[in-house]
XYZ file of N, CA and C in Angstrom:
564
model
N 238.364 108.948 105.053
C 239.645 108.279 105.173
C 240.254 108.575 106.534
N 240.822 107.586 107.156
C 241.488 107.726 108.445
C 242.779 108.516 108.248
N 242.983 109.573 109.043
C 244.152 110.428 108.912
C 245.440 109.649 109.199
N 245.384 108.663 110.076
C 246.583 107.917 110.446
C 246.973 106.890 109.391
N 246.134 106.667 108.392
C 246.412 105.634 107.395
C 247.719 105.846 106.641
N 248.018 107.048 106.094
C 249.297 107.201 105.398
C 250.503 106.921 106.293
N 250.437 107.361 107.553
C 251.522 107.089 108.478
C 251.635 105.597 108.723
N 250.513 104.935 108.864
C 250.498 103.503 109.099
C 251.082 102.751 107.907
N 250.721 103.163 106.708
C 251.250 102.527 105.504
C 252.758 102.735 105.428
N 253.218 103.969 105.651
C 254.654 104.260 105.626
C 255.393 103.451 106.679
N 254.806 103.388 107.864
C 255.426 102.635 108.941
C 255.528 101.151 108.595
N 254.495 100.615 107.968
C 254.511 99.208 107.568
C 255.565 98.927 106.522
N 255.706 99.827 105.557
C 256.723 99.681 104.515
C 258.110 99.728 105.149
N 258.329 100.729 106.000
C 259.627 100.869 106.662
C 259.936 99.641 107.511
N 258.922 99.128 108.201
C 259.110 97.957 109.062
C 259.565 96.745 108.247
N 258.958 96.536 107.090
C 259.333 95.381 106.257
C 260.772 95.481 105.778
N 261.189 96.650 105.297
C 262.562 96.817 104.831
C 263.555 96.742 105.996
N 263.204 97.359 107.127
C 264.092 97.312 108.295
C 264.274 95.875 108.774
N 263.194 95.110 108.791
C 263.275 93.706 109.215
C 264.169 92.918 108.263
N 264.022 93.155 106.965
C 264.851 92.447 105.983
C 266.328 92.773 106.191
N 266.644 94.064 106.339
C 268.037 94.462 106.555
C 268.566 93.836 107.842
N 267.771 93.908 108.907
C 268.190 93.373 110.205
C 268.467 91.871 110.130
N 267.562 91.127 109.536
C 267.735 89.668 109.446
C 268.955 89.306 108.598
N 269.143 90.003 107.472
C 270.318 89.748 106.643
C 271.610 90.110 107.380
N 271.576 91.195 108.127
C 272.762 91.614 108.884
C 273.096 90.606 109.986
N 272.078 90.042 110.620
C 272.326 89.013 111.635
C 272.986 87.789 111.007
N 272.462 87.351 109.862
C 273.038 86.195 109.173
C 274.475 86.457 108.751
N 274.741 87.691 108.335
C 276.055 88.077 107.818
C 277.006 88.526 108.937
N 276.518 88.539 110.173
C 277.291 89.010 111.329
C 277.810 90.439 111.097
N 276.918 91.295 110.600
C 277.309 92.676 110.299
C 276.363 93.682 110.952
N 275.860 93.335 112.126
C 274.935 94.224 112.847
C 275.586 95.584 113.132
N 276.858 95.574 113.551
C 277.522 96.832 113.892
C 277.626 97.769 112.685
N 277.980 97.213 111.514
C 278.089 98.035 110.314
C 276.722 98.596 109.912
N 275.682 97.780 110.014
C 274.340 98.231 109.633
C 273.832 99.282 110.631
N 274.174 99.122 111.909
C 273.812 100.145 112.906
C 274.475 101.469 112.552
N 275.732 101.412 112.150
C 276.445 102.614 111.728
C 275.787 103.220 110.488
N 275.347 102.358 109.555
C 274.652 102.842 108.355
C 273.385 103.609 108.732
N 272.627 103.079 109.685
C 271.388 103.748 110.112
C 271.700 105.133 110.664
N 272.773 105.237 111.447
C 273.173 106.540 111.992
C 273.620 107.494 110.883
N 274.384 106.969 109.917
C 274.836 107.800 108.796
C 273.657 108.320 107.975
N 272.693 107.450 107.715
C 271.519 107.859 106.939
C 270.692 108.903 107.684
N 270.536 108.720 108.988
C 269.796 109.690 109.790
C 270.488 111.047 109.756
N 271.807 111.043 109.887
C 272.572 112.299 109.826
C 272.447 112.953 108.460
N 272.551 112.144 107.408
C 272.445 112.686 106.038
C 271.074 113.314 105.812
N 270.027 112.666 106.321
C 268.680 113.223 106.163
C 268.532 114.536 106.917
N 269.162 114.642 108.088
C 269.076 115.877 108.874
C 269.868 117.003 108.231
N 271.056 116.670 107.700
C 272.001 117.701 107.302
C 271.936 118.102 105.829
N 271.463 117.231 104.958
C 271.557 117.498 103.530
C 270.188 117.692 102.877
N 269.931 118.922 102.481
C 268.680 119.216 101.782
C 268.665 118.527 100.417
N 269.827 118.435 99.774
C 269.917 117.763 98.474
C 269.561 116.280 98.600
N 269.993 115.646 99.685
C 269.672 114.233 99.916
C 268.166 114.072 100.144
N 267.587 114.954 100.958
C 266.137 114.903 101.191
C 265.372 115.110 99.887
N 265.854 116.036 99.043
C 265.204 116.271 97.746
C 265.272 115.028 96.864
N 266.420 114.372 96.835
C 266.572 113.153 96.045
C 265.575 112.092 96.498
N 265.408 111.959 97.798
C 264.528 110.946 98.371
C 263.055 111.230 98.045
N 262.655 112.491 98.108
C 261.235 112.839 98.021
C 260.774 113.398 96.674
N 261.701 113.814 95.833
C 261.296 114.480 94.595
C 260.799 113.501 93.543
N 259.647 113.799 92.947
C 259.113 112.926 91.897
C 259.739 113.193 90.521
N 260.602 114.200 90.419
C 261.151 114.527 89.098
C 262.230 113.542 88.649
N 262.814 112.810 89.581
C 263.835 111.825 89.225
C 263.165 110.515 88.837
N 263.677 109.899 87.787
C 263.159 108.579 87.412
C 263.648 107.557 88.425
N 263.043 106.402 88.398
C 263.463 105.325 89.309
C 264.938 104.997 89.099
N 265.338 104.930 87.838
C 266.731 104.571 87.526
C 267.700 105.673 87.968
N 267.317 106.942 87.791
C 268.167 108.046 88.248
C 268.325 108.001 89.769
N 267.223 107.748 90.462
C 267.291 107.629 91.923
C 268.174 106.454 92.331
N 268.015 105.322 91.679
C 268.799 104.138 92.018
C 270.288 104.398 91.821
N 270.654 105.005 90.673
C 272.066 105.297 90.406
C 272.621 106.296 91.425
N 271.840 107.314 91.735
C 272.287 108.313 92.718
C 272.477 107.673 94.095
N 271.539 106.818 94.485
C 271.640 106.136 95.783
C 272.850 105.200 95.799
N 273.102 104.500 94.686
C 274.262 103.613 94.602
C 275.558 104.402 94.785
N 275.646 105.561 94.117
C 276.842 106.397 94.230
C 277.004 106.940 95.649
N 275.896 107.389 96.245
C 275.955 107.914 97.619
C 276.324 106.810 98.614
N 275.753 105.632 98.433
C 276.045 104.516 99.336
C 277.526 104.175 99.300
N 278.104 104.198 98.095
C 279.536 103.908 97.972
C 280.356 105.006 98.642
N 279.982 106.253 98.389
C 280.708 107.399 98.962
C 280.612 107.401 100.500
N 279.439 107.011 101.025
C 279.229 106.983 102.478
C 279.842 105.739 103.115
N 280.210 104.762 102.295
C 280.784 103.530 102.824
C 279.750 102.616 103.463
N 278.527 102.627 102.941
C 277.468 101.796 103.507
C 277.731 100.325 103.216
N 277.325 99.487 104.139
C 277.453 98.038 103.981
C 276.640 97.602 102.765
N 277.068 96.534 102.093
C 276.383 96.111 100.860
C 274.922 95.749 101.101
N 274.579 95.252 102.273
C 273.174 94.925 102.566
C 272.331 96.202 102.543
N 272.820 97.232 103.203
C 272.101 98.508 103.240
C 272.054 99.132 101.846
N 273.187 99.150 101.166
C 273.255 99.764 99.836
C 272.305 99.068 98.856
N 272.305 97.749 98.852
C 271.434 97.008 97.930
C 269.959 97.241 98.251
N 269.643 97.292 99.547
C 268.253 97.534 99.942
C 267.805 98.924 99.518
N 268.656 99.912 99.692
C 268.308 101.283 99.288
C 268.093 101.381 97.781
N 268.907 100.660 97.012
C 268.722 100.662 95.559
C 267.392 100.008 95.184
N 267.052 98.926 95.857
C 265.762 98.281 95.622
C 264.618 99.223 95.979
N 264.767 99.921 97.096
C 263.740 100.880 97.508
C 263.582 101.993 96.469
N 264.691 102.435 95.880
C 264.633 103.469 94.845
C 263.871 102.948 93.626
N 264.149 101.708 93.230
C 263.459 101.126 92.081
C 261.964 100.987 92.329
N 261.581 100.780 93.578
C 260.174 100.589 93.919
C 259.509 101.880 94.404
N 260.254 103.003 94.365
C 259.743 104.298 94.821
C 259.339 104.263 96.298
N 260.208 103.699 97.117
C 259.928 103.574 98.544
C 260.910 104.349 99.419
N 261.750 105.173 98.830
C 262.749 105.901 99.616
C 262.128 106.907 100.580
N 260.874 107.279 100.356
C 260.217 108.253 101.233
C 260.102 107.752 102.675
N 260.296 106.461 102.923
C 260.214 105.912 104.289
C 261.593 105.754 104.925
N 262.606 106.344 104.333
C 263.981 106.148 104.798
C 264.191 106.571 106.254
N 263.604 107.681 106.656
C 263.767 108.148 108.041
C 263.171 107.126 109.012
N 261.969 106.624 108.715
C 261.345 105.624 109.586
C 262.126 104.320 109.574
N 262.625 103.940 108.401
C 263.406 102.712 108.287
C 264.626 102.779 109.197
N 265.362 103.885 109.148
C 266.564 104.036 109.979
C 266.209 103.968 111.462
N 265.116 104.607 111.851
C 264.695 104.577 113.252
C 264.301 103.181 113.701
N 263.533 102.483 112.876
C 263.104 101.130 113.241
C 264.278 100.161 113.254
N 265.210 100.355 112.342
C 266.398 99.509 112.307
C 267.230 99.708 113.572
N 267.389 100.958 113.990
C 268.134 101.228 115.233
C 267.437 100.597 116.431
N 266.103 100.646 116.459
C 265.361 100.027 117.559
C 265.572 98.515 117.593
N 265.515 97.868 116.438
C 265.721 96.414 116.370
C 267.117 96.029 116.849
N 268.105 96.789 116.416
C 269.490 96.500 116.797
C 269.680 96.735 118.290
N 269.093 97.805 118.814
C 269.196 98.079 120.254
C 268.563 96.943 121.058
N 267.395 96.473 120.616
C 266.732 95.351 121.289
C 267.619 94.112 121.267
N 268.228 93.849 120.122
C 269.125 92.695 119.975
C 270.302 92.785 120.937
N 270.804 93.988 121.148
C 271.958 94.210 122.023
C 271.566 94.367 123.494
N 270.271 94.387 123.774
C 269.821 94.591 125.152
C 269.885 96.045 125.577
N 269.828 96.942 124.620
C 269.891 98.371 124.893
C 268.505 98.990 124.788
N 268.372 100.189 125.335
C 267.134 100.952 125.263
C 267.456 102.269 124.562
N 266.530 102.764 123.764
C 266.724 104.048 123.102
C 265.912 105.110 123.827
N 266.579 106.195 124.157
C 265.917 107.331 124.796
C 265.784 108.441 123.758
N 264.553 108.913 123.568
C 264.300 110.057 122.691
C 264.480 111.305 123.541
N 265.519 112.063 123.272
C 265.846 113.242 124.073
C 265.686 114.490 123.219
N 264.925 115.450 123.740
C 264.783 116.741 123.084
C 265.413 117.774 124.003
N 266.355 118.524 123.455
C 267.073 119.532 124.247
C 266.897 120.901 123.594
N 267.119 121.942 124.383
C 266.998 123.304 123.870
C 268.168 123.657 122.954
N 269.290 122.962 123.125
C 270.468 123.183 122.282
C 271.237 121.873 122.178
N 272.159 121.814 121.257
C 272.962 120.604 121.050
C 273.754 120.276 122.314
N 273.802 119.000 122.667
C 274.553 118.574 123.849
C 275.997 118.266 123.467
N 276.914 118.597 124.367
C 278.314 118.255 124.137
C 278.495 116.751 124.344
N 279.629 116.233 123.926
C 279.905 114.808 124.118
C 279.892 114.440 125.599
N 280.439 115.321 126.425
C 280.462 115.081 127.871
C 279.039 115.040 128.440
N 278.184 115.967 128.002
C 276.801 115.990 128.471
C 276.049 114.737 128.030
N 276.279 114.295 126.803
C 275.648 113.063 126.310
C 276.082 111.863 127.150
N 277.373 111.795 127.432
C 277.901 110.675 128.221
C 277.304 110.676 129.614
N 277.255 111.835 130.258
C 276.692 111.916 131.616
C 275.204 111.576 131.620
N 274.468 112.057 130.619
C 273.043 111.745 130.516
C 272.845 110.244 130.297
N 273.644 109.670 129.430
C 273.552 108.242 129.148
C 273.830 107.420 130.407
N 274.833 107.813 131.157
C 275.169 107.108 132.410
C 274.051 107.245 133.444
N 273.489 108.443 133.565
C 272.394 108.658 134.520
C 271.182 107.815 134.146
N 270.870 107.764 132.849
C 269.735 106.955 132.403
C 270.019 105.466 132.589
N 271.263 105.066 132.381
C 271.641 103.658 132.572
C 271.436 103.244 134.027
N 271.811 104.110 134.951
C 271.614 103.812 136.378
C 270.135 103.753 136.724
N 269.342 104.638 136.152
C 267.906 104.666 136.457
C 267.170 103.478 135.856
N 267.572 103.049 134.663
C 266.847 102.002 133.947
C 267.465 100.628 134.159
N 268.782 100.597 134.350
C 269.454 99.323 134.550
C 269.909 98.658 133.262
N 269.839 99.374 132.151
C 270.298 98.853 130.861
C 271.056 99.943 130.119
N 271.866 99.543 129.145
C 272.562 100.526 128.313
C 271.535 101.365 127.564
N 271.830 102.642 127.395
C 270.892 103.565 126.782
C 271.541 104.263 125.598
N 270.886 104.179 124.442
C 271.282 104.965 123.268
C 270.457 106.235 123.275
N 271.103 107.350 122.985
C 270.391 108.630 122.985
C 270.140 109.079 121.553
N 268.867 109.309 121.251
C 268.461 109.860 119.958
C 268.077 111.310 120.234
N 268.985 112.237 119.926
C 268.825 113.639 120.308
C 268.223 114.477 119.189
N 267.263 115.314 119.573
C 266.760 116.342 118.666
C 266.786 117.663 119.419
N 266.872 118.751 118.681
C 266.979 120.081 119.292
C 265.703 120.864 119.000
N 265.138 121.469 120.062
C 263.958 122.321 119.937
C 264.195 123.551 120.805
N 264.552 124.654 120.170
C 264.905 125.869 120.904
C 263.733 126.450 121.694
N 262.503 126.031 121.356
C 261.331 126.523 122.083
C 261.312 126.049 123.531
N 262.117 125.028 123.850
C 262.166 124.541 125.231
C 262.839 125.544 126.158
N 263.597 126.461 125.607
C 264.342 127.502 126.295
C 265.545 126.911 127.033
N 265.353 125.871 127.807
C 266.424 125.184 128.541
C 265.889 123.867 129.058
N 266.781 123.019 129.525
C 266.360 121.734 130.067
C 266.197 120.675 128.992
N 265.569 119.558 129.382
C 265.418 118.405 128.495
C 264.033 117.794 128.603
N 263.643 117.101 127.539
C 262.485 116.217 127.575
C 263.035 114.849 127.185
N 262.894 113.871 128.086
C 263.437 112.536 127.862
C 262.290 111.536 127.832
N 262.233 110.743 126.755
C 261.225 109.684 126.636
C 261.951 108.354 126.493
N 261.655 107.444 127.404
C 262.181 106.084 127.338
C 260.986 105.160 127.453
N 260.676 104.497 126.342
C 259.492 103.644 126.337
C 258.257 104.493 126.576
N 257.468 104.116 127.589
C 256.243 104.859 127.878
C 256.455 105.936 128.943
N 257.683 106.072 129.445
C 257.976 107.071 130.473
C 258.517 108.343 129.844
N 258.079 109.486 130.415
C 258.561 110.770 129.931
C 258.930 111.646 131.116
N 260.089 112.274 131.014
C 260.556 113.216 132.027
C 260.737 114.549 131.319
N 260.010 115.572 131.781
C 260.072 116.887 131.153
C 260.632 117.888 132.151
N 261.897 118.272 131.973
C 262.537 119.247 132.853
C 262.764 120.573 132.123
N 262.043 120.775 131.025
C 262.261 121.978 130.222
C 261.706 123.214 130.914
N 262.341 124.331 130.643
C 261.879 125.603 131.199
C 260.512 125.950 130.610
N 260.293 125.615 129.328
C 259.002 125.872 128.688
C 257.880 125.177 129.462
N 258.099 123.931 129.843
C 257.100 123.172 130.595
C 256.841 123.813 131.954
N 257.901 124.249 132.609
C 257.742 124.883 133.927
C 256.995 126.210 133.810
N 257.270 126.972 132.760
C 256.547 128.227 132.543
C 255.069 127.966 132.257
N 254.788 126.930 131.458
C 253.392 126.571 131.171
C 252.655 126.169 132.446
N 253.323 125.405 133.300
C 252.722 124.982 134.570
C 252.457 126.194 135.457
N 253.419 127.098 135.538
C 253.261 128.314 136.328
C 252.108 129.163 135.788
N 252.008 129.273 134.468
C 250.929 130.044 133.851
C 249.565 129.429 134.191
N 249.452 128.123 134.116
C 248.201 127.452 134.452
C 247.845 127.642 135.923
N 248.847 127.579 136.797
C 248.625 127.779 138.220
C 248.119 129.197 138.485
N 248.725 130.171 137.809
C 248.306 131.581 137.999
C 246.877 131.796 137.501
N 246.498 131.103 136.413
C 245.129 131.236 135.897
C 244.129 130.689 136.905
N 244.500 129.585 137.577
C 243.601 128.974 138.570
C 243.418 129.889 139.769
N 244.492 130.589 140.170
C 244.430 131.477 141.327
C 243.633 132.722 140.999
N 243.865 133.294 139.826
C 243.264 134.571 139.439
C 241.956 134.408 138.853
């Protein structure tokens, strides 16, 4: 069996649901609300272990998952398109692709708006001012508005790793130390 197959299947499932949400949101003129929903879901997945358990645990029945998702969607203030899709996903046992769905949905919306998404990995959380300055610097370099998708990896020690499309800029201290170590091995 090909190791990439499960990822490919998950990605395909997420792509179909993200496309459905995106197309319905365009028809309903609710792209902004659905974009906000994608951000809320991504935050909930990062911050709430209980939410992740609900999404991935096989102990909940389809109906229990659907009811829980309906209640959470209402509490989070999700748009009806997003809420209904999540309930359908719960009934079909497809919530395990929620993280990919949110990411693909954000990409589709960014493309629609003429924006680019930068995957940024930092050694620590960036302040609002740092995010704004980074976004402006990337906008000047690329020539388009840039959304920042930030993740934190303390192993970087300091600096950033920025990926925009196929381009990657690695200014992390970890990368510089690795380069220095390789250079010293070549000399010695």
